[in-house]
Amino acid sequence: MAIVAIASPKGGVGKTTSAIALAGLLAEKQSCLAVDLDPQGNLTMGLGVELEPDQIGSYDVMTQQLEAEEPIVDTECGVDLLPTDSTLAEAEKEISDDPGRFFVLKRQLDPLKAKYRTILIDCPPNMGLLTLNALAAADAVLVPVQCQFFSLRGLDRLLEEISQIRSQYNLRLRLLGVLPTMAENTIITRKVLAELKKRHENVSVFYPVPKSVKFAEATFVGKPIHRYTKNVKLVQPYERVMRAIVPRSQKTPKEYLL
Ligand SMILES: Nc1ncnc2c1ncn2[C@@H]1O[C@H](COP(=O)(O)OP(=O)(O)O)[C@@H](O)[C@H]1O
Ligand SMILES: [Mg+2]
């Protein structure tokens, strides 16, 4: 059983797109729960779910008014979803003085560990209380990084921050790896990938996800990428990450990497 948080304080780096792609692939093989922990609700929409006003979701779970199992909905691609809408931002404020505020999600997900083989958590684009809850609950964290030069600058600090969060809140937490996203066939992309490997020798850098409008198209129709296109170049990088989450015994983790 593994709980994986997908986190980065930068917006638009492919967290939600990766969460949808990975959850979709995982659900083909085993029970998978996707947790939408971003008040923007992009994961919820991207899995084809529209919340009615007042429908229960992550807000009720984070304020401990409901157990995590209650708001979970089925999606067409077989992923179970703990959905959210913008009310989740209120939950963050409401629990901000609670002494146990960092471990609400962990406590809420504990009873679901017997039911799901994997739980993926899509984080908001900041390192606030919601992301801290995700990292306190997770066994591993995946960090998507856009293949652009300015992305490299913040990465050192982010990895340092994750390591501090690990020692403060969750010693089980490991860095699953860095996932380069929106890779192009350009000099910039090649330089960024080379630089990533050079600067972060001890970090797993996954095989890059190419830039393609198909990802936005798939999200628009509420489908994971492998259900939208047969283009292996777009699906394979996510299959590699999936195998790092759920290893097949005969493979070494190195084979999933860049
Ligand atoms: N590999 C990709 N190629 C092209 N566009 C992508 C790719 N991955 C994500 N996108 C697009 O980039 C935007 C931001 O992605 P998203 O997953 O929402 O980022 P985040 O959750 O980190 O804010 C979305 O419009 C999405 O469709
Ligand atoms: Mg997002």
Coordinates of C-alpha atoms and ligand atoms in Angstrom, one line a residue:
M1 CA 0.0 0.0 0.0
A2 CA 1.4 3.4 -0.9
I3 CA 0.3 7.0 -0.4
V4 CA 1.9 9.4 -2.9
A5 CA 1.6 13.2 -2.8
I6 CA 2.2 15.2 -6.0
A7 CA 3.6 18.5 -4.8
S8 CA 5.3 21.7 -6.0
P9 CA 4.7 25.3 -4.9
K10 CA 4.7 26.3 -8.5
G11 CA 1.4 26.4 -10.4
G12 CA 1.1 25.0 -13.9
V13 CA 3.9 22.5 -13.7
G14 CA 1.7 19.4 -14.3
K15 CA 0.8 18.3 -10.8
T16 CA -2.9 17.7 -11.6
T17 CA -2.2 16.4 -15.1
S18 CA 0.2 13.9 -13.6
A19 CA -2.2 12.9 -10.9
I20 CA -4.9 12.2 -13.5
A21 CA -2.6 10.2 -15.7
L22 CA -1.1 8.2 -12.9
A23 CA -4.4 7.5 -11.1
G24 CA -5.9 6.4 -14.4
L25 CA -3.1 3.9 -15.1
L26 CA -3.0 2.6 -11.5
A27 CA -6.8 2.0 -11.5
E28 CA -6.4 -0.4 -14.5
K29 CA -4.4 -2.7 -12.2
Q30 CA -5.6 -2.1 -8.6
S31 CA -7.8 -0.1 -6.4
C32 CA -6.7 3.6 -6.5
L33 CA -8.0 6.6 -4.6
A34 CA -7.3 10.1 -5.9
V35 CA -7.5 12.9 -3.3
D36 CA -8.2 16.4 -4.6
L37 CA -6.5 18.6 -2.0
D38 CA -6.4 21.8 -4.1
P39 CA -9.3 24.2 -3.6
Q40 CA -9.2 24.9 -7.4
G41 CA -10.7 21.5 -7.8
N42 CA -8.9 20.8 -11.1
L43 CA -8.4 17.1 -10.3
T44 CA -12.1 16.7 -9.6
M45 CA -13.0 18.4 -12.9
G46 CA -10.3 16.6 -14.8
L47 CA -11.7 13.2 -13.7
G48 CA -15.0 14.3 -15.1
V49 CA -16.8 15.0 -11.8
E50 CA -18.9 18.2 -11.2
L51 CA -19.7 18.9 -7.6
E52 CA -23.2 20.3 -6.8
P53 CA -23.3 23.3 -4.5
D54 CA -23.2 21.9 -0.9
Q55 CA -22.0 18.5 -2.1
I56 CA -19.7 16.9 0.4
G57 CA -15.9 16.7 -0.3
S58 CA -12.4 17.3 1.0
Y59 CA -13.7 20.3 3.0
D60 CA -15.8 18.1 5.2
V61 CA -12.9 15.6 5.6
M62 CA -10.4 18.3 6.6
T63 CA -12.7 19.9 9.1
Q64 CA -13.4 16.4 10.4
Q65 CA -17.1 16.7 10.0
L66 CA -17.1 13.5 8.0
E67 CA -14.9 10.4 7.6
A68 CA -12.9 10.3 4.5
E69 CA -14.8 7.4 3.0
E70 CA -18.2 9.3 2.9
P71 CA -17.6 11.8 0.1
I72 CA -15.7 9.4 -2.2
V73 CA -17.3 9.1 -5.7
D74 CA -16.7 6.7 -8.6
T75 CA -15.3 8.1 -11.8
E76 CA -15.7 6.7 -15.3
C77 CA -12.1 5.6 -15.5
G78 CA -12.3 3.4 -12.4
V79 CA -10.5 5.9 -10.0
D80 CA -12.2 6.5 -6.7
L81 CA -12.1 10.3 -6.0
L82 CA -12.3 12.3 -2.9
P83 CA -13.5 15.5 -4.7
T84 CA -13.3 19.1 -3.7
D85 CA -14.5 22.5 -4.6
S86 CA -13.3 26.0 -3.4
T87 CA -14.8 25.6 0.1
L88 CA -11.6 23.6 0.9
A89 CA -9.8 26.9 1.2
E90 CA -12.1 27.7 4.2
A91 CA -11.1 24.4 5.9
E92 CA -7.5 25.5 5.8
K93 CA -8.4 28.6 7.8
E94 CA -10.8 26.8 10.1
I95 CA -8.2 24.3 11.3
S96 CA -5.2 26.7 11.4
D97 CA -5.3 26.9 15.3
D98 CA -5.9 23.2 15.9
P99 CA -2.9 21.6 17.6
G100 CA -3.3 18.5 15.4
R101 CA -3.7 20.5 12.2
F102 CA -0.7 18.9 10.4
F103 CA -2.1 15.4 10.8
V104 CA -5.7 15.7 9.9
L105 CA -5.4 14.1 6.5
K106 CA -3.1 11.3 7.8
R107 CA -5.7 10.4 10.5
Q108 CA -8.5 10.5 8.0
L109 CA -6.7 8.3 5.4
D110 CA -5.5 5.7 7.9
P111 CA -8.8 3.7 7.8
L112 CA -8.7 3.7 4.0
K113 CA -5.3 2.0 3.8
A114 CA -7.0 -1.4 4.0
K115 CA -9.2 -0.6 1.0
Y116 CA -6.8 1.0 -1.5
R117 CA -3.5 -0.2 -2.9
T118 CA -2.6 3.3 -3.8
I119 CA -3.7 6.8 -2.7
L120 CA -2.6 9.8 -4.8
I121 CA -2.9 13.3 -3.4
D122 CA -3.0 16.3 -5.7
C123 CA -1.6 19.3 -3.8
P124 CA -2.3 23.0 -4.2
P125 CA 0.5 25.2 -5.7
N126 CA 1.9 26.3 -2.4
M127 CA 3.6 24.8 0.7
G128 CA 0.7 25.7 3.0
L129 CA -1.2 23.7 5.5
L130 CA -2.9 21.5 2.9
T131 CA 0.3 20.5 1.3
L132 CA 1.9 19.9 4.8
N133 CA -1.1 17.6 5.5
A134 CA -0.4 15.7 2.3
L135 CA 3.3 15.3 3.1
A136 CA 2.6 14.2 6.6
A137 CA 0.2 11.5 5.3
A138 CA 2.3 10.3 2.4
D139 CA 4.9 7.5 2.0
A140 CA 6.4 9.3 -1.0
V141 CA 6.3 12.6 -2.9
L142 CA 6.6 13.2 -6.6
V143 CA 7.8 16.6 -7.7
P144 CA 6.9 17.6 -11.3
V145 CA 9.3 20.2 -12.8
Q146 CA 8.6 22.1 -16.0
C147 CA 11.5 21.8 -18.5
Q148 CA 12.4 25.5 -18.3
F149 CA 15.5 27.2 -16.8
F150 CA 13.7 29.1 -14.1
S151 CA 12.3 25.8 -12.8
L152 CA 15.7 24.7 -11.7
R153 CA 16.2 27.7 -9.5
G154 CA 13.5 26.9 -7.0
L155 CA 14.1 23.1 -7.0
D156 CA 17.0 23.1 -4.6
R157 CA 15.0 25.0 -2.0
L158 CA 12.0 22.9 -2.5
L159 CA 13.9 19.6 -2.0
E160 CA 15.5 21.1 1.1
E161 CA 12.0 22.1 2.4
I162 CA 10.7 18.6 1.7
S163 CA 13.6 17.2 3.7
Q164 CA 12.9 19.5 6.6
I165 CA 9.2 18.5 6.5
R166 CA 10.3 14.9 6.5
S167 CA 12.4 15.3 9.7
Q168 CA 9.7 17.4 11.4
Y169 CA 6.5 15.6 10.5
N170 CA 7.0 12.3 8.7
L171 CA 10.1 10.2 8.8
R172 CA 8.5 7.6 6.5
L173 CA 8.4 10.2 3.7
R174 CA 10.7 9.5 0.8
L175 CA 11.3 11.5 -2.4
L176 CA 9.9 9.2 -5.2
G177 CA 11.6 11.5 -7.7
V178 CA 11.5 14.6 -9.9
L179 CA 9.3 14.3 -13.0
P180 CA 10.3 16.6 -15.9
T181 CA 7.2 17.8 -17.7
M182 CA 6.4 19.6 -20.9
A183 CA 9.6 18.5 -22.5
E184 CA 10.3 19.8 -26.0
N185 CA 12.7 18.8 -28.7
T186 CA 14.7 21.9 -28.0
I187 CA 18.2 22.9 -26.7
I188 CA 16.6 24.4 -23.6
T189 CA 14.8 21.1 -22.7
R190 CA 18.0 19.1 -23.2
K191 CA 20.1 21.6 -21.1
V192 CA 17.5 21.5 -18.3
L193 CA 17.4 17.7 -18.3
A194 CA 21.2 17.5 -18.2
E195 CA 21.4 20.2 -15.5
L196 CA 18.7 18.3 -13.4
K197 CA 20.8 15.1 -13.5
K198 CA 24.0 16.9 -12.7
R199 CA 22.7 19.0 -9.8
H200 CA 20.7 16.3 -8.2
E201 CA 22.8 13.2 -8.5
N202 CA 21.1 11.5 -5.6
V203 CA 17.6 12.2 -6.7
S204 CA 15.6 10.0 -9.2
V205 CA 14.9 12.0 -12.3
F206 CA 12.1 10.3 -14.2
Y207 CA 11.9 10.0 -18.0
P208 CA 10.4 13.3 -19.2
V209 CA 6.8 13.8 -20.2
P210 CA 6.6 15.5 -23.7
K211 CA 4.8 18.7 -24.2
S212 CA 1.5 18.0 -26.0
V213 CA -1.9 19.6 -26.3
K214 CA -3.3 16.1 -25.9
F215 CA -3.0 16.5 -22.1
A216 CA -5.2 19.5 -22.0
E217 CA -7.6 17.8 -24.4
A218 CA -7.8 14.7 -22.3
T219 CA -8.4 16.8 -19.1
F220 CA -11.1 18.7 -21.0
V221 CA -13.1 15.5 -21.7
G222 CA -12.4 14.1 -18.2
K223 CA -10.2 11.2 -19.2
P224 CA -6.7 10.0 -18.2
I225 CA -4.2 10.3 -21.1
H226 CA -4.0 6.6 -21.8
R227 CA -7.8 6.5 -22.4
Y228 CA -7.6 9.5 -24.7
T229 CA -4.6 8.6 -27.0
K230 CA -2.7 5.5 -28.0
N231 CA 0.4 7.6 -28.4
V232 CA 2.9 5.7 -26.3
K233 CA 5.3 8.6 -26.1
L234 CA 2.8 10.5 -24.0
V235 CA 1.7 7.5 -21.9
Q236 CA 5.0 5.7 -21.3
P237 CA 6.6 8.3 -19.0
Y238 CA 3.7 7.9 -16.7
E239 CA 3.8 4.1 -16.9
R240 CA 7.4 4.4 -15.7
V241 CA 6.4 6.5 -12.7
M242 CA 3.6 4.1 -12.0
R243 CA 6.1 1.2 -11.9
A244 CA 8.2 3.1 -9.4
I245 CA 5.1 3.4 -7.2
V246 CA 4.1 -0.3 -7.7
P247 CA 7.4 -2.0 -8.5
R248 CA 7.4 -5.3 -10.4
S249 CA 9.9 -7.5 -8.6
Q250 CA 12.2 -8.3 -11.6
K251 CA 12.8 -4.7 -12.5
T252 CA 15.3 -2.4 -10.8
P253 CA 14.1 1.1 -10.2
K254 CA 16.9 2.5 -12.4
E255 CA 15.0 1.3 -15.5
Y256 CA 12.2 3.8 -14.9
L257 CA 14.6 6.8 -14.8
L258 CA 16.0 9.1 -17.4
Ligands
LIG1 N1 3.0 17.5 -20.8 C1 2.2 18.5 -21.0 N2 2.2 19.1 -22.2 C2 1.4 20.2 -22.5 N3 0.6 20.8 -21.6 C3 0.6 20.3 -20.4 C4 1.4 19.1 -20.0 N4 1.1 18.8 -18.7 C5 0.2 19.7 -18.3 N5 -0.1 20.6 -19.3 C6 -1.0 21.7 -19.2 O1 -0.4 22.8 -18.4 C7 -1.4 23.4 -17.6 C8 -1.1 23.2 -16.1 O2 -1.0 21.9 -15.8 P1 -1.6 21.3 -14.4 O3 -1.5 19.9 -14.4 O4 -2.9 21.9 -14.1 O5 -0.5 22.0 -13.4 P2 -0.6 22.2 -11.8 O6 -1.5 21.2 -11.3 O7 0.8 22.0 -11.4 O8 -1.0 23.6 -11.6 C9 -2.7 22.7 -18.0 O9 -3.4 23.5 -18.9 C10 -2.3 21.4 -18.6 O10 -3.3 20.9 -19.5
MG2 MG -3.2 21.5 -10.1

